[in-house]
């Protein structure tokens, strides 16, 4: 039996559900929504992991916590109940670094199918709710490529430049499991949304950096800082991104969260949107780091650039919709380093910034 729920909108304020609320982007998105006056149903796998975040989030009675698991059918029903929209941010980035095996069947069974079933589980809950008007799906730049079918570099990467599934399977480059999982999960989400008349918008996140609320340093930041820390396993991931995309695209924590809400609320939003403040090559990134945080590791880890003219990772579609970024590439790098020094991940170094 279907129930009619109120819009929950008062003076422009609505109730939204955020999955993966304890993750890097998810936790900041909850904070951002509460600061804007919205009510939030935060869906998490482990309620015990929220104690510290509850203090940072605030929100009072506008914040409600729900235990929900991507692998348990119907477990998101209560979390989306009465919500105007759902932000599906939950995803595991472990597959970027922790390759389970090169056995295709193992990858499909342990990573891809659970990821697809997870998003269909959430969309099923949205379908059963008469209140949800739109779902914003958090995708990844890992689903994109800067090369055409002839392996030639593209001058501009836009939303149409999706990495071919067969290329991912065959090449198995660093991070291929995560890329394949996100690509196939996004495909399944759009197919389900089309068949069931659900408004679905996908936001393609680039390397997200800046401040964070999580108890540990987010993986995307550890990957970004690998030229400083010299962690070879993470550096191989960053190098693979640079090799595949021709540059490394960045976006600030606050900007990616603002873009999520912008795409949720804009009537004309549809399809996929790249969210990228700017991009730079790996050598340029190391140069930026050298000015902010000099490190002997920086010069040792730079690989020869693969592109004479860096590929532009275009956010034109999102900008044409009216979205504006708050933070520059230099500000992202500065704030990321500062946050990691304050956290204790990077030792403090006295240096005069240029």
PDB file of N, CA and C in Angstrom, residues 246-289:
ATOM      1  N   UNK A 246      45.679  12.193 -19.057  1.00  0.00           N
ATOM      2  CA  UNK A 246      46.544  13.250 -19.556  1.00  0.00           C
ATOM      3  C   UNK A 246      46.751  14.370 -18.568  1.00  0.00           C
ATOM      4  N   UNK A 247      46.049  14.321 -17.449  1.00  0.00           N
ATOM      5  CA  UNK A 247      46.184  15.302 -16.383  1.00  0.00           C
ATOM      6  C   UNK A 247      45.441  14.781 -15.159  1.00  0.00           C
ATOM      7  N   UNK A 248      45.574  15.511 -14.059  1.00  0.00           N
ATOM      8  CA  UNK A 248      44.893  15.144 -12.818  1.00  0.00           C
ATOM      9  C   UNK A 248      43.902  16.250 -12.483  1.00  0.00           C
ATOM     10  N   UNK A 249      42.629  15.914 -12.485  1.00  0.00           N
ATOM     11  CA  UNK A 249      41.569  16.894 -12.254  1.00  0.00           C
ATOM     12  C   UNK A 249      41.234  16.963 -10.771  1.00  0.00           C
ATOM     13  N   UNK A 250      41.046  18.182 -10.271  1.00  0.00           N
ATOM     14  CA  UNK A 250      40.801  18.383  -8.845  1.00  0.00           C
ATOM     15  C   UNK A 250      39.500  19.140  -8.589  1.00  0.00           C
ATOM     16  N   UNK A 251      38.922  18.881  -7.418  1.00  0.00           N
ATOM     17  CA  UNK A 251      37.761  19.641  -6.966  1.00  0.00           C
ATOM     18  C   UNK A 251      37.808  19.710  -5.445  1.00  0.00           C
ATOM     19  N   UNK A 252      37.383  20.835  -4.901  1.00  0.00           N
ATOM     20  CA  UNK A 252      37.385  21.055  -3.452  1.00  0.00           C
ATOM     21  C   UNK A 252      36.209  20.337  -2.798  1.00  0.00           C
ATOM     22  N   UNK A 253      36.407  19.888  -1.575  1.00  0.00           N
ATOM     23  CA  UNK A 253      35.358  19.193  -0.823  1.00  0.00           C
ATOM     24  C   UNK A 253      34.050  19.974  -0.826  1.00  0.00           C
ATOM     25  N   UNK A 254      34.143  21.258  -0.536  1.00  0.00           N
ATOM     26  CA  UNK A 254      32.935  22.088  -0.453  1.00  0.00           C
ATOM     27  C   UNK A 254      32.268  22.237  -1.812  1.00  0.00           C
ATOM     28  N   UNK A 255      33.072  22.390  -2.860  1.00  0.00           N
ATOM     29  CA  UNK A 255      32.508  22.555  -4.203  1.00  0.00           C
ATOM     30  C   UNK A 255      31.785  21.295  -4.674  1.00  0.00           C
ATOM     31  N   UNK A 256      32.349  20.122  -4.406  1.00  0.00           N
ATOM     32  CA  UNK A 256      31.694  18.895  -4.861  1.00  0.00           C
ATOM     33  C   UNK A 256      30.368  18.695  -4.137  1.00  0.00           C
ATOM     34  N   UNK A 257      30.313  19.081  -2.872  1.00  0.00           N
ATOM     35  CA  UNK A 257      29.056  18.954  -2.122  1.00  0.00           C
ATOM     36  C   UNK A 257      28.033  19.981  -2.593  1.00  0.00           C
ATOM     37  N   UNK A 258      28.481  21.198  -2.865  1.00  0.00           N
ATOM     38  CA  UNK A 258      27.567  22.212  -3.400  1.00  0.00           C
ATOM     39  C   UNK A 258      27.022  21.791  -4.759  1.00  0.00           C
ATOM     40  N   UNK A 259      27.861  21.138  -5.555  1.00  0.00           N
ATOM     41  CA  UNK A 259      27.424  20.673  -6.874  1.00  0.00           C
ATOM     42  C   UNK A 259      26.380  19.566  -6.748  1.00  0.00           C
ATOM     43  N   UNK A 260      26.530  18.700  -5.760  1.00  0.00           N
ATOM     44  CA  UNK A 260      25.524  17.664  -5.513  1.00  0.00           C
ATOM     45  C   UNK A 260      24.156  18.299  -5.284  1.00  0.00           C
ATOM     46  N   UNK A 261      24.111  19.282  -4.398  1.00  0.00           N
ATOM     47  CA  UNK A 261      22.838  19.925  -4.078  1.00  0.00           C
ATOM     48  C   UNK A 261      22.314  20.724  -5.264  1.00  0.00           C
ATOM     49  N   UNK A 262      23.213  21.355  -6.009  1.00  0.00           N
ATOM     50  CA  UNK A 262      22.807  22.139  -7.176  1.00  0.00           C
ATOM     51  C   UNK A 262      22.103  21.253  -8.198  1.00  0.00           C
ATOM     52  N   UNK A 263      22.667  20.070  -8.435  1.00  0.00           N
ATOM     53  CA  UNK A 263      22.063  19.147  -9.399  1.00  0.00           C
ATOM     54  C   UNK A 263      20.779  18.529  -8.856  1.00  0.00           C
ATOM     55  N   UNK A 264      20.671  18.437  -7.554  1.00  0.00           N
ATOM     56  CA  UNK A 264      19.435  17.937  -6.959  1.00  0.00           C
ATOM     57  C   UNK A 264      18.304  18.940  -7.151  1.00  0.00           C
ATOM     58  N   UNK A 265      18.602  20.216  -7.033  1.00  0.00           N
ATOM     59  CA  UNK A 265      17.556  21.237  -6.995  1.00  0.00           C
ATOM     60  C   UNK A 265      17.259  21.871  -8.346  1.00  0.00           C
ATOM     61  N   UNK A 266      18.188  21.775  -9.296  1.00  0.00           N
ATOM     62  CA  UNK A 266      17.984  22.451 -10.582  1.00  0.00           C
ATOM     63  C   UNK A 266      17.004  21.660 -11.449  1.00  0.00           C
ATOM     64  N   UNK A 267      15.939  22.324 -11.877  1.00  0.00           N
ATOM     65  CA  UNK A 267      14.885  21.647 -12.645  1.00  0.00           C
ATOM     66  C   UNK A 267      15.391  21.066 -13.959  1.00  0.00           C
ATOM     67  N   UNK A 268      16.391  21.707 -14.575  1.00  0.00           N
ATOM     68  CA  UNK A 268      16.860  21.290 -15.896  1.00  0.00           C
ATOM     69  C   UNK A 268      17.993  20.268 -15.848  1.00  0.00           C
ATOM     70  N   UNK A 269      18.430  19.888 -14.663  1.00  0.00           N
ATOM     71  CA  UNK A 269      19.539  18.937 -14.552  1.00  0.00           C
ATOM     72  C   UNK A 269      19.117  17.558 -15.036  1.00  0.00           C
ATOM     73  N   UNK A 270      19.932  16.976 -15.902  1.00  0.00           N
ATOM     74  CA  UNK A 270      19.661  15.621 -16.380  1.00  0.00           C
ATOM     75  C   UNK A 270      20.935  15.000 -16.949  1.00  0.00           C
ATOM     76  N   UNK A 271      21.060  13.705 -16.816  1.00  0.00           N
ATOM     77  CA  UNK A 271      22.222  13.014 -17.359  1.00  0.00           C
ATOM     78  C   UNK A 271      23.426  13.050 -16.438  1.00  0.00           C
ATOM     79  N   UNK A 272      24.609  13.222 -17.035  1.00  0.00           N
ATOM     80  CA  UNK A 272      25.873  13.141 -16.310  1.00  0.00           C
ATOM     81  C   UNK A 272      26.590  14.489 -16.351  1.00  0.00           C
ATOM     82  N   UNK A 273      27.278  14.821 -15.248  1.00  0.00           N
ATOM     83  CA  UNK A 273      27.985  16.098 -15.147  1.00  0.00           C
ATOM     84  C   UNK A 273      29.365  15.890 -14.526  1.00  0.00           C
ATOM     85  N   UNK A 274      30.398  16.335 -15.233  1.00  0.00           N
ATOM     86  CA  UNK A 274      31.744  16.322 -14.671  1.00  0.00           C
ATOM     87  C   UNK A 274      31.878  17.493 -13.707  1.00  0.00           C
ATOM     88  N   UNK A 275      32.423  17.221 -12.527  1.00  0.00           N
ATOM     89  CA  UNK A 275      32.652  18.277 -11.540  1.00  0.00           C
ATOM     90  C   UNK A 275      34.155  18.422 -11.331  1.00  0.00           C
ATOM     91  N   UNK A 276      34.719  19.470 -11.908  1.00  0.00           N
ATOM     92  CA  UNK A 276      36.171  19.660 -11.906  1.00  0.00           C
ATOM     93  C   UNK A 276      36.496  21.146 -11.878  1.00  0.00           C
ATOM     94  N   UNK A 277      37.237  21.576 -10.873  1.00  0.00           N
ATOM     95  CA  UNK A 277      37.658  22.972 -10.793  1.00  0.00           C
ATOM     96  C   UNK A 277      38.696  23.278 -11.855  1.00  0.00           C
ATOM     97  N   UNK A 278      39.700  22.422 -11.923  1.00  0.00           N
ATOM     98  CA  UNK A 278      40.790  22.586 -12.887  1.00  0.00           C
ATOM     99  C   UNK A 278      41.609  21.298 -12.884  1.00  0.00           C
ATOM    100  N   UNK A 279      42.537  21.207 -13.811  1.00  0.00           N
ATOM    101  CA  UNK A 279      43.388  20.022 -13.862  1.00  0.00           C
ATOM    102  C   UNK A 279      44.822  20.432 -14.161  1.00  0.00           C
ATOM    103  N   UNK A 280      45.758  19.558 -13.820  1.00  0.00           N
ATOM    104  CA  UNK A 280      47.171  19.809 -14.084  1.00  0.00           C
ATOM    105  C   UNK A 280      47.868  18.472 -14.291  1.00  0.00           C
ATOM    106  N   UNK A 281      49.015  18.502 -14.945  1.00  0.00           N
ATOM    107  CA  UNK A 281      49.773  17.268 -15.139  1.00  0.00           C
ATOM    108  C   UNK A 281      50.449  16.885 -13.825  1.00  0.00           C
ATOM    109  N   UNK A 282      50.976  15.681 -13.779  1.00  0.00           N
ATOM    110  CA  UNK A 282      51.640  15.215 -12.564  1.00  0.00           C
ATOM    111  C   UNK A 282      52.835  16.087 -12.217  1.00  0.00           C
ATOM    112  N   UNK A 283      53.616  16.483 -13.217  1.00  0.00           N
ATOM    113  CA  UNK A 283      54.779  17.332 -12.944  1.00  0.00           C
ATOM    114  C   UNK A 283      54.346  18.704 -12.444  1.00  0.00           C
ATOM    115  N   UNK A 284      53.252  19.232 -12.978  1.00  0.00           N
ATOM    116  CA  UNK A 284      52.731  20.511 -12.491  1.00  0.00           C
ATOM    117  C   UNK A 284      52.228  20.383 -11.059  1.00  0.00           C
ATOM    118  N   UNK A 285      51.606  19.246 -10.755  1.00  0.00           N
ATOM    119  CA  UNK A 285      51.130  19.011  -9.393  1.00  0.00           C
ATOM    120  C   UNK A 285      52.294  19.004  -8.406  1.00  0.00           C
ATOM    121  N   UNK A 286      53.366  18.310  -8.777  1.00  0.00           N
ATOM    122  CA  UNK A 286      54.552  18.269  -7.923  1.00  0.00           C
ATOM    123  C   UNK A 286      55.133  19.668  -7.749  1.00  0.00           C
ATOM    124  N   UNK A 287      55.096  20.464  -8.800  1.00  0.00           N
ATOM    125  CA  UNK A 287      55.586  21.845  -8.721  1.00  0.00           C
ATOM    126  C   UNK A 287      54.749  22.654  -7.732  1.00  0.00           C
ATOM    127  N   UNK A 288      53.431  22.490  -7.773  1.00  0.00           N
ATOM    128  CA  UNK A 288      52.551  23.174  -6.818  1.00  0.00           C
ATOM    129  C   UNK A 288      52.868  22.731  -5.391  1.00  0.00           C
ATOM    130  N   UNK A 289      53.064  21.440  -5.203  1.00  0.00           N
ATOM    131  CA  UNK A 289      53.381  20.921  -3.873  1.00  0.00           C
ATOM    132  C   UNK A 289      54.706  21.478  -3.366  1.00  0.00           C
TER     133      UNK A 289
END
